[in-house]
Tab-separated table of C-alpha atoms in Angstrom:
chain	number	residue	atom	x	y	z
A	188	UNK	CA	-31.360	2.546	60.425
A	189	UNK	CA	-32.925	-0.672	59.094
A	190	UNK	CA	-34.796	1.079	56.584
A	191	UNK	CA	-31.992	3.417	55.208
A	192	UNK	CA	-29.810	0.478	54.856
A	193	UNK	CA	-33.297	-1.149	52.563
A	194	UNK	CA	-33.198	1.534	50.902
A	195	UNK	CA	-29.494	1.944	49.961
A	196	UNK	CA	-29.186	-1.576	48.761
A	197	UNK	CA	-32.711	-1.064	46.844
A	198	UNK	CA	-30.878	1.940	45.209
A	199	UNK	CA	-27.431	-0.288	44.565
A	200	UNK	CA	-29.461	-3.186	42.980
A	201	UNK	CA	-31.171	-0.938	41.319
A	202	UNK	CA	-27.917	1.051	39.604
A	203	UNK	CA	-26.414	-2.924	39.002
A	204	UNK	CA	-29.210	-3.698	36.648
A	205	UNK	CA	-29.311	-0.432	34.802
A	206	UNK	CA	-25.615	-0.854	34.150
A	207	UNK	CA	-25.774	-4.635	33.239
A	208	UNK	CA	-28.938	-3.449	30.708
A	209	UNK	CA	-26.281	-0.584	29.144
A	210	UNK	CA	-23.435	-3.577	28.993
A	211	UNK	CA	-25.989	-5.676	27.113
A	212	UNK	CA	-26.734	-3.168	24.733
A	213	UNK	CA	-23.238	-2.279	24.323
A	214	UNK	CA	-22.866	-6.274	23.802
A	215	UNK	CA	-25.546	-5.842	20.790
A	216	UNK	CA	-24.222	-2.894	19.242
A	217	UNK	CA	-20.455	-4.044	19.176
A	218	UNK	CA	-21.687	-7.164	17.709
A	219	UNK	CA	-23.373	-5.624	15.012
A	220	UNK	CA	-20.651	-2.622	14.296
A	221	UNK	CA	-18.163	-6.210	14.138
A	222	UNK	CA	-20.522	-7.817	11.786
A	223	UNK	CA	-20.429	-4.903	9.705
A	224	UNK	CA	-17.171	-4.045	9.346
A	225	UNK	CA	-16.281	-7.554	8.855
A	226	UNK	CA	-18.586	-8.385	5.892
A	227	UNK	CA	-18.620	-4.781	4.560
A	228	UNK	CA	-15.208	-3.964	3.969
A	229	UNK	CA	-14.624	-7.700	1.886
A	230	UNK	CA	-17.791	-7.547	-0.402
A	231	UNK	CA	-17.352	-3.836	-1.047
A	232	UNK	CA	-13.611	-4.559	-2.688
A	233	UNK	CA	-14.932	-6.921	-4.411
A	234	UNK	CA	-17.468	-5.105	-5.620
A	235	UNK	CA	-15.247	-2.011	-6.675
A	236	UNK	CA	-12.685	-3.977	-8.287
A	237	UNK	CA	-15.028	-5.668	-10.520
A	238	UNK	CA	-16.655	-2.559	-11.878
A	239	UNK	CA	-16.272	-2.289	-15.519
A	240	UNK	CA	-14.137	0.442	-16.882
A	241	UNK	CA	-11.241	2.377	-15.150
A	242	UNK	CA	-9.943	0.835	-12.059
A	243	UNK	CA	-8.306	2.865	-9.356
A	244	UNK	CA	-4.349	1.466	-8.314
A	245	UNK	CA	-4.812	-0.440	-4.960
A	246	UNK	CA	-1.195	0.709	-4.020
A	247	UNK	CA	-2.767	4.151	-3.789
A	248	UNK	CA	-5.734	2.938	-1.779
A	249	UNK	CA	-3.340	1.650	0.614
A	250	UNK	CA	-0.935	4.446	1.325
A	251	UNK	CA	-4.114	6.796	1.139
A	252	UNK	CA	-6.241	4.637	3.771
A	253	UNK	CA	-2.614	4.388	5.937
A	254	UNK	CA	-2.887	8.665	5.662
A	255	UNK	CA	-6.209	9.327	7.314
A	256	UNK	CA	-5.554	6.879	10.057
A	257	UNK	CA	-2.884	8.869	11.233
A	258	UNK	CA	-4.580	12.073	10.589
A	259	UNK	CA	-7.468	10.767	12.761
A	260	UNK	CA	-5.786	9.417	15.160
A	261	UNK	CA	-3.367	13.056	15.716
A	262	UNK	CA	-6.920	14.586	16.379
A	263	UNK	CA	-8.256	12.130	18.777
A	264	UNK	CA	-4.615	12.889	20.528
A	265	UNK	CA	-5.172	16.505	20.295
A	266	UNK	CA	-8.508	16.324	21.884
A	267	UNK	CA	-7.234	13.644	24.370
A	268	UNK	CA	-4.774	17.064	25.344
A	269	UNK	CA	-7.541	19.445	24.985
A	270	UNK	CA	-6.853	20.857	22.179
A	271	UNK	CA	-3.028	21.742	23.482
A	272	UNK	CA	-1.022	21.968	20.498
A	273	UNK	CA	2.228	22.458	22.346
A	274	UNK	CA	1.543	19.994	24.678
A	275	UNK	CA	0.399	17.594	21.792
A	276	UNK	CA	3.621	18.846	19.722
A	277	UNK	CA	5.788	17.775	22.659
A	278	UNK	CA	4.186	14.402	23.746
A	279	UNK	CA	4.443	13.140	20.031
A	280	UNK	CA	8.160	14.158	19.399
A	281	UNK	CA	8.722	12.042	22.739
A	282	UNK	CA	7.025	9.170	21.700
A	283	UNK	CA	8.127	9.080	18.507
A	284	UNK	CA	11.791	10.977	17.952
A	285	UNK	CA	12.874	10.491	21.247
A	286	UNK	CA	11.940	7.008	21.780
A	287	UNK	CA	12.932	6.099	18.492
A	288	UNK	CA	14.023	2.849	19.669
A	289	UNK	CA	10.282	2.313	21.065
A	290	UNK	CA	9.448	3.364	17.354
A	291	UNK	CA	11.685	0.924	15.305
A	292	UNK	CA	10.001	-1.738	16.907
A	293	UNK	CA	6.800	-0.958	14.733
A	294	UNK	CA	9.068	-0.763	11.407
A	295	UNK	CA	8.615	-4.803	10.904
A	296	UNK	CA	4.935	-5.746	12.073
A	297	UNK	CA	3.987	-2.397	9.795
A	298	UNK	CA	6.009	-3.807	7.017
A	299	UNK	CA	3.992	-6.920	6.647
A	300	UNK	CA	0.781	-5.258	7.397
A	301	UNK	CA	1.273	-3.101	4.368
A	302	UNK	CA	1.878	-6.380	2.279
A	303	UNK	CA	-1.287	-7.232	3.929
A	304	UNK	CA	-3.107	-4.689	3.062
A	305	UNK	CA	-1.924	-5.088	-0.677
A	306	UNK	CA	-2.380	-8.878	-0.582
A	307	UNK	CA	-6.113	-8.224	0.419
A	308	UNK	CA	-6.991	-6.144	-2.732
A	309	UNK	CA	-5.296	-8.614	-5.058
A	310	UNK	CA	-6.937	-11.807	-3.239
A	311	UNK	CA	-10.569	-9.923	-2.966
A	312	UNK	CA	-10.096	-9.212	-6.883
A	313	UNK	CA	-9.292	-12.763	-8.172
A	314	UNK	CA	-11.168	-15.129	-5.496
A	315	UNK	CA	-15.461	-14.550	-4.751
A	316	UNK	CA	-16.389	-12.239	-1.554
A	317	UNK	CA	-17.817	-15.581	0.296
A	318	UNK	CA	-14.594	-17.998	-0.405
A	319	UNK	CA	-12.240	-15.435	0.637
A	320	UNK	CA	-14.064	-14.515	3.895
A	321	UNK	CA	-14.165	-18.174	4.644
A	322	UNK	CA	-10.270	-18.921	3.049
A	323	UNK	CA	-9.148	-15.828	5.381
A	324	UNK	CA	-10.355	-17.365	8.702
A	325	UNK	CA	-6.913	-20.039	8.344
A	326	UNK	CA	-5.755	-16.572	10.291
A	327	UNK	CA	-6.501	-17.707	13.084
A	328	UNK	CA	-4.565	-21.322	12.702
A	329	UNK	CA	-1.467	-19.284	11.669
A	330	UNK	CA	-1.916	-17.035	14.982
A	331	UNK	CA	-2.089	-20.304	17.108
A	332	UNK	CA	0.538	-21.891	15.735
A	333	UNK	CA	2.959	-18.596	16.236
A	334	UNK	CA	1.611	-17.838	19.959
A	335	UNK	CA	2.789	-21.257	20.646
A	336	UNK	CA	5.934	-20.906	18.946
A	337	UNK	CA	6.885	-17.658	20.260
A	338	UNK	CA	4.757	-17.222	23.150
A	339	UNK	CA	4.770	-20.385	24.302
A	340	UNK	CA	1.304	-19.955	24.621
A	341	UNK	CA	-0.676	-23.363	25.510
A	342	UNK	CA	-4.254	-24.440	23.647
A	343	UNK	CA	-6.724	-26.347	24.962
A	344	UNK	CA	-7.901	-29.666	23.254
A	345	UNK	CA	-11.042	-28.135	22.127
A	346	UNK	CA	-8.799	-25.262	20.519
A	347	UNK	CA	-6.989	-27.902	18.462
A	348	UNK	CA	-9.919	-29.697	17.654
A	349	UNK	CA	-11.144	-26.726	16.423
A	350	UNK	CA	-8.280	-25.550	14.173
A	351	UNK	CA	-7.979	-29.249	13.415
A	352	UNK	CA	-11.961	-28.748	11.608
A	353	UNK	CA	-10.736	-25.030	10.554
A	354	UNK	CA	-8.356	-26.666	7.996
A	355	UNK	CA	-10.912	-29.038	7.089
A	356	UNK	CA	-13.404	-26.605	6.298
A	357	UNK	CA	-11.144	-24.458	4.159
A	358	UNK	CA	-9.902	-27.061	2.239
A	359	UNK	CA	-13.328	-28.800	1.339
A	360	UNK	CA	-14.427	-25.261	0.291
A	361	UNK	CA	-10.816	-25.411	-2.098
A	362	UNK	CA	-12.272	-28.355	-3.612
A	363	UNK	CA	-14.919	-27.038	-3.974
A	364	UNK	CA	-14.253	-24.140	-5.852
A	365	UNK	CA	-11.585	-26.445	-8.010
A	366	UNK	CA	-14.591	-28.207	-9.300
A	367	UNK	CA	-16.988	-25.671	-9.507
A	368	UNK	CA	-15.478	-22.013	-10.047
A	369	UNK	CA	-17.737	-19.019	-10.032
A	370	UNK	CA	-18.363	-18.186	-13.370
A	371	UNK	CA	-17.255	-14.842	-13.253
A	372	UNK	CA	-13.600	-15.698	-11.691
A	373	UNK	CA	-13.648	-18.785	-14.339
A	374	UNK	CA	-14.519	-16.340	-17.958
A	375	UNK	CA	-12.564	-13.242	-16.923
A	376	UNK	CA	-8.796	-12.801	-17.998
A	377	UNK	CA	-8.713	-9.768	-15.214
A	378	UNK	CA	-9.185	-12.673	-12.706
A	379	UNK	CA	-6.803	-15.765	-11.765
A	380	UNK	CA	-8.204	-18.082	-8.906
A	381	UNK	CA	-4.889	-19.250	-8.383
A	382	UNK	CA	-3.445	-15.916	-7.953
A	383	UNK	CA	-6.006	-15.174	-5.279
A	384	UNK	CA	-5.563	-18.243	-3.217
A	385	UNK	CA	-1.724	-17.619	-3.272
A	386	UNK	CA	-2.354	-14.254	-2.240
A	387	UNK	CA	-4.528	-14.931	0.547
A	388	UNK	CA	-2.551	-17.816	1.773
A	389	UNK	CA	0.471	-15.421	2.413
A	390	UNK	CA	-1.945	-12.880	4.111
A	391	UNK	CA	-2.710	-15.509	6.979
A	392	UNK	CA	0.546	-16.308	7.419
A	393	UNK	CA	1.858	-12.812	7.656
A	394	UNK	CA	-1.275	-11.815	9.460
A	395	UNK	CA	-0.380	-14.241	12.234
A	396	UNK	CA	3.168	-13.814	12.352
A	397	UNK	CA	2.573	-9.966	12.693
A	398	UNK	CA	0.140	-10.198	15.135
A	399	UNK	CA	1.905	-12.687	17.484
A	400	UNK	CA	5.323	-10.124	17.158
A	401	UNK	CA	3.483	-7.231	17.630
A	402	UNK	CA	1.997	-8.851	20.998
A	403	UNK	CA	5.180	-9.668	22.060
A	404	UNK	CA	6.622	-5.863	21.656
A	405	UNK	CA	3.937	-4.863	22.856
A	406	UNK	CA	4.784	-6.492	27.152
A	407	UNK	CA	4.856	-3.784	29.396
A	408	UNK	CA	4.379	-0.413	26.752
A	409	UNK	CA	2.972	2.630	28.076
A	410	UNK	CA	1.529	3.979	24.996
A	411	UNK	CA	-1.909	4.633	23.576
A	412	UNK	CA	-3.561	3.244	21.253
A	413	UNK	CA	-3.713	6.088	19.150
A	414	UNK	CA	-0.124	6.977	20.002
A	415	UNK	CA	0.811	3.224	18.383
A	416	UNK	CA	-1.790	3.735	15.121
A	417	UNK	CA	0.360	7.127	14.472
A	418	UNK	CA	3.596	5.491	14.812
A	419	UNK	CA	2.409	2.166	12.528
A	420	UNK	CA	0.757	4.833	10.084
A	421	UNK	CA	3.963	6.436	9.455
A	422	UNK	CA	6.005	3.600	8.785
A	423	UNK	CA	2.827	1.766	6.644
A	424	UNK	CA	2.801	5.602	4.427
A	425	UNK	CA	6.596	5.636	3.698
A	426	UNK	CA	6.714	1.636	3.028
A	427	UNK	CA	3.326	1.780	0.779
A	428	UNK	CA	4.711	5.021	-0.745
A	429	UNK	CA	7.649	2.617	-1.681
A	430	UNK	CA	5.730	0.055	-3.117
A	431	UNK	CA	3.430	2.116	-5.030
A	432	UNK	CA	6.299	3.075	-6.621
A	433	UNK	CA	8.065	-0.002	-7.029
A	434	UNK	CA	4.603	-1.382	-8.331
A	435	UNK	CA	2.939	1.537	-10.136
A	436	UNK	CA	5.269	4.677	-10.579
A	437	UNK	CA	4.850	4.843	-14.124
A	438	UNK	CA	1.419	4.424	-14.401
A	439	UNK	CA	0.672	7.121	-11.948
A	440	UNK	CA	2.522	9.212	-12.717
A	441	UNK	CA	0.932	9.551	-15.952
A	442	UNK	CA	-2.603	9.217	-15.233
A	443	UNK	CA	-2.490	10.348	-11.038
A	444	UNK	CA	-2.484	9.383	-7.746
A	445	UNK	CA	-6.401	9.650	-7.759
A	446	UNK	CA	-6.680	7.980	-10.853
A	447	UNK	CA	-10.138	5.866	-11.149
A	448	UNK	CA	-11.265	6.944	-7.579
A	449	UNK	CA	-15.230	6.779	-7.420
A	450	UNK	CA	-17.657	7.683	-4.343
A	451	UNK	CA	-17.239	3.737	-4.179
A	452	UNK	CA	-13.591	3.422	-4.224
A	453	UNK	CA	-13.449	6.224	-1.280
A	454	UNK	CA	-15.989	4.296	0.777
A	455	UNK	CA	-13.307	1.239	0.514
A	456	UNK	CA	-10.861	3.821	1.791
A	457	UNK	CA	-12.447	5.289	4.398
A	458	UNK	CA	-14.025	1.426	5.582
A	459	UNK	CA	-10.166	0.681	5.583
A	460	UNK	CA	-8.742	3.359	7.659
A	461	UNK	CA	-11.615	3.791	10.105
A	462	UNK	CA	-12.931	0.369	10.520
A	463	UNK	CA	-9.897	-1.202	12.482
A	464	UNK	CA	-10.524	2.172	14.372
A	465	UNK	CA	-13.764	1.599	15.406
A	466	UNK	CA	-13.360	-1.903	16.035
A	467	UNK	CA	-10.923	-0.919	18.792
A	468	UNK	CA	-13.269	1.251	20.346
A	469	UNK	CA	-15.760	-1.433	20.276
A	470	UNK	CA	-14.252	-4.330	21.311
A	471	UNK	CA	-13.454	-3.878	24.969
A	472	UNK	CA	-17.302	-4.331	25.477
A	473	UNK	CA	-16.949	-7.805	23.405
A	474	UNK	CA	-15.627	-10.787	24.706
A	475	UNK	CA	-13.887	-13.518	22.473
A	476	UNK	CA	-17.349	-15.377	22.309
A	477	UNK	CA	-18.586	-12.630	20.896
A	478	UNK	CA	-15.980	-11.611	18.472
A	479	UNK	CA	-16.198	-15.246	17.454
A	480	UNK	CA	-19.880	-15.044	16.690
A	481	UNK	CA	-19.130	-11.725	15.118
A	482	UNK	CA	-16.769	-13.582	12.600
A	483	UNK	CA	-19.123	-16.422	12.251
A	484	UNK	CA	-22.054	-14.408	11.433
A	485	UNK	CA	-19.992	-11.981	8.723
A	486	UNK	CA	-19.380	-15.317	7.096
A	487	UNK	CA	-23.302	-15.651	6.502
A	488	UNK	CA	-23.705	-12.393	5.553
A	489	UNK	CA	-20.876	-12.381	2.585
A	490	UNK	CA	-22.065	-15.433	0.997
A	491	UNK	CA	-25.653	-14.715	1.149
A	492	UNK	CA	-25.037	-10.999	-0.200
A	493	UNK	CA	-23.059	-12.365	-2.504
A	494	UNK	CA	-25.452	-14.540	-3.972
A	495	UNK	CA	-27.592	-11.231	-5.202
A	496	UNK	CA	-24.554	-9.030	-5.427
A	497	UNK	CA	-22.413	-11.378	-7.268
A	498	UNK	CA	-24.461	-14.806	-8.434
A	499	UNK	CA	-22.322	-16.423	-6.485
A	500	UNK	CA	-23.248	-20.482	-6.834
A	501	UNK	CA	-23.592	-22.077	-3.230
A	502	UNK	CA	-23.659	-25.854	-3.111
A	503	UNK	CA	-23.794	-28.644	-0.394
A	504	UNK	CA	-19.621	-29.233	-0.410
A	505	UNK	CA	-19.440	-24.884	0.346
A	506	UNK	CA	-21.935	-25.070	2.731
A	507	UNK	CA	-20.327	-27.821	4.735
A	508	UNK	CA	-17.045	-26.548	4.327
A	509	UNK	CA	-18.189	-22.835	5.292
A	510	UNK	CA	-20.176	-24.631	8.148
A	511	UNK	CA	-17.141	-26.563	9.312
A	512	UNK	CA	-15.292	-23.211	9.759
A	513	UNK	CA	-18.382	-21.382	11.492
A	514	UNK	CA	-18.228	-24.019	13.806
A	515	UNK	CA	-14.272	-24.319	14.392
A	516	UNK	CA	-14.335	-20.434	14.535
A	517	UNK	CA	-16.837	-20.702	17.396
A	518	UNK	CA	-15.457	-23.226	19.442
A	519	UNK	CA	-11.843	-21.695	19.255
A	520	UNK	CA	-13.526	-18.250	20.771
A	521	UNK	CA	-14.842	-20.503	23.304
A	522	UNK	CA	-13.368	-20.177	27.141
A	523	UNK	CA	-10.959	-22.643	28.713
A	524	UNK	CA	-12.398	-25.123	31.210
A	525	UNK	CA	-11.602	-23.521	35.182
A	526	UNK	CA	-8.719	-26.437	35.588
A	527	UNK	CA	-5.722	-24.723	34.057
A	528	UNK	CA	-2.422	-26.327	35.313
A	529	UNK	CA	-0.059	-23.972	36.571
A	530	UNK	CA	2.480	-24.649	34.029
A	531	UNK	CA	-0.347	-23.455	31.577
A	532	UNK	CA	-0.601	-20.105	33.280
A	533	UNK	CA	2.819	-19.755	33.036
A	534	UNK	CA	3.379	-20.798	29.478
A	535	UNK	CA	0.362	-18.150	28.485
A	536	UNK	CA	2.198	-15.596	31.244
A	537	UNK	CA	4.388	-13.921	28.508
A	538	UNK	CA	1.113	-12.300	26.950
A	539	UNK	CA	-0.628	-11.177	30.044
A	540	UNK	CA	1.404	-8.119	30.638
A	541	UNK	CA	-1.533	-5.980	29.231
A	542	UNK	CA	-4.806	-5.787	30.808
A	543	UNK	CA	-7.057	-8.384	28.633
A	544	UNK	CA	-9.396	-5.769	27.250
A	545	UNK	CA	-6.417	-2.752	26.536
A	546	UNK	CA	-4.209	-5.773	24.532
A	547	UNK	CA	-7.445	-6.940	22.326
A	548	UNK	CA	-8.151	-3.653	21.420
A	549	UNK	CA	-4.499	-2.433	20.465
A	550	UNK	CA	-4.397	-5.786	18.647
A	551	UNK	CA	-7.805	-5.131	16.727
A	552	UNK	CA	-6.380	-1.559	15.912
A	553	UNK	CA	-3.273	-2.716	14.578
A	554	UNK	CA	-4.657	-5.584	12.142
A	555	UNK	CA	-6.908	-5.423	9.430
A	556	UNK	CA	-10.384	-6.188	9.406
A	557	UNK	CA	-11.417	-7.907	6.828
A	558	UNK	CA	-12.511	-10.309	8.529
A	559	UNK	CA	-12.959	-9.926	11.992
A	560	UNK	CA	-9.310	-9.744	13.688
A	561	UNK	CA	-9.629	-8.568	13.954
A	562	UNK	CA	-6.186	-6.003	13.003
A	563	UNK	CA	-7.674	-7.980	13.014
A	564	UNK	CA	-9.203	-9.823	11.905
């Protein structure tokens, strides 16, 4: 008996650290799929949209990324239903016609994630890879300062201290780039630095005001993730539709919908629709540590890529500011100490509803990832 009861727990021990080595790994590889995705999808805009020659319309890019994200996500349902088309058919017309109550919830959070979406292409055109990747991270000060407005979410000292040196850092890499613009933005009439920090200013704050609302709509749901991407997808096609032609009707319709598209311009596509995707497979093996790193590190990677990509000019005021931000970003991500009053729980109660790793994931689905919401990013 002794030795069968040895050898079990031998055997259990045994299965614990095999699955702690495959969580580890997983750790590794969601890090670096966040990393990617993060860095990838900014400096890869920018590169596209300052290509000489034809350029494609972003509104297009938008509305065409918002199409294959609900075409994916219909055959991940499918499969989820083994291949049951009826069955698929019947589940989706529930969710979606029947429900439609359920579904007009999405109308207003996929409203300003198409802006979003369109902000990001005119804010990656006018301002350089590295100071919109560190600009964008005020995200995550708008987000904090909704959850506890709507939410009535509570923050931890360190949290404030760290959106406290968040603003800091962005606005000592501002003054930076006031005195000091890259010489690119500064000699081309395509590009307005101005423009770009307006534009990506109004991204944050739409970013976190979506995100908060969506969380909030989101308390005791049922549905997938992939049933929620379909429903967003469908409301972000008609309402980019709408703005394409609001924004560029005539235009495309005389030169087409496809107009300027390169192998380039479809890897920006396909980085749009399928990145926020794969992020929110990813992520439930991440923790906020993690994802905070993640963001941290895509930060390095931009502006050192584009240094060689871009000759973008790094001095001491960017580096502190960009540090300052790498550091706020970090400690935000950072875990609240164990002695959480009970009003505290309660205050942070209303977004709880979900299981922690289910919510993060919708969330990182739902907003885009430029830079690491995600969303998110």
């Amino acid at each position: 008996m002794a030795g069968g009861s040895h050898s079990q727990a031998a055997e259990q021990k045994a299965a614990s650290l095999g699955q702690s080595d495959v969580n580890r790994r997983l750790k590794y590889i969601s890090l670096a799929v966040l990393v990617v995705q993060n860095a990838s999808l900014i400096l890869s805009i920018r590169y596209v949209r300052t290509l000489p020659g034809d350029r494609f319309f972003t509104t297009s890019a938008v509305v065409m990324a918002e199409v294959l994200k609900v075409l994916t996500c219909l055959l991940i349902i499918l499969l989820q239903k083994r291949v049951n088309v009826k069955e698929t058919a019947f589940l989706l017309l529930d969710s979606i016609v029947f429900q439609y109550k359920d579904t007009l919830k999405l109308a207003v959070p996929s409203l300003i994630y198409t802006l979003q979406n369109n902000l990001q292409y005119v804010a990656i055109s006018n301002l350089p890879a590295a100071t919109f990747q560190v600009t964008y991270q005020l995200k995550i000060l708008t987000t904090a300062l909704f959850s506890v407005l709507m939410l009535r979410k509570s923050l931890s000292k360190v949290q404030w201290f760290s959106l406290l040196l968040l603003f800091i850092g962005v606005a000592v890499v501002q003054v930076q780039q006031e005195g000091n613009k890259e010489a690119s933005v500064a000699n081309s009439a395509n590009q307005n630095y101005t423009v770009g920090l307006i534009a990506v200013v109004i991204s944050c704050l739409s970013s976190g005001f979506a995100g908060v609302y969506f969380e909030k709509i989101l308390k005791g749901s049922s549905a997938s993730v992939w049933m929620r991407n379909v429903q967003l997808g469908i409301f972000g096609t008609v309402l980019g539709l709408l703005g394409m032609w609001w924004n560029d009707g005539p235009a495309i319709a005389e030169r087409g919908f496809l107009f300027g598209y390169t192998g380039m311009v479809w890897c920006v596509i396909f980085n749009q629709a399928f990145g926020g995707l794969l992020v929110a497979v990813v992520v439930k093996y991440a923790d906020n540590i993690l994802k905070g790193f993640a963001t941290s590190f895509s930060i390095i990677v931009s502006t050192v890529t584009s240094i060689y990509l871009f000759a973008f000019h790094v001095d001491l005021l960017f580096m502190m500011g960009a540090g300052l931000v790498i550091c706020a970003v970090y400690m935000y991500s950072l875990p609240k100490a164990p002695g959480v009053s009970s009003s505290s729980l309660r205050s942070s109660s209303a977004s709880s509803t979900l299981p922690v790793t289910e919510r993060d994931a919708q969330m990182e689905a739902f907003q885009p990832k430029c830079a690491g919401q995600e969303k998110g990013s």
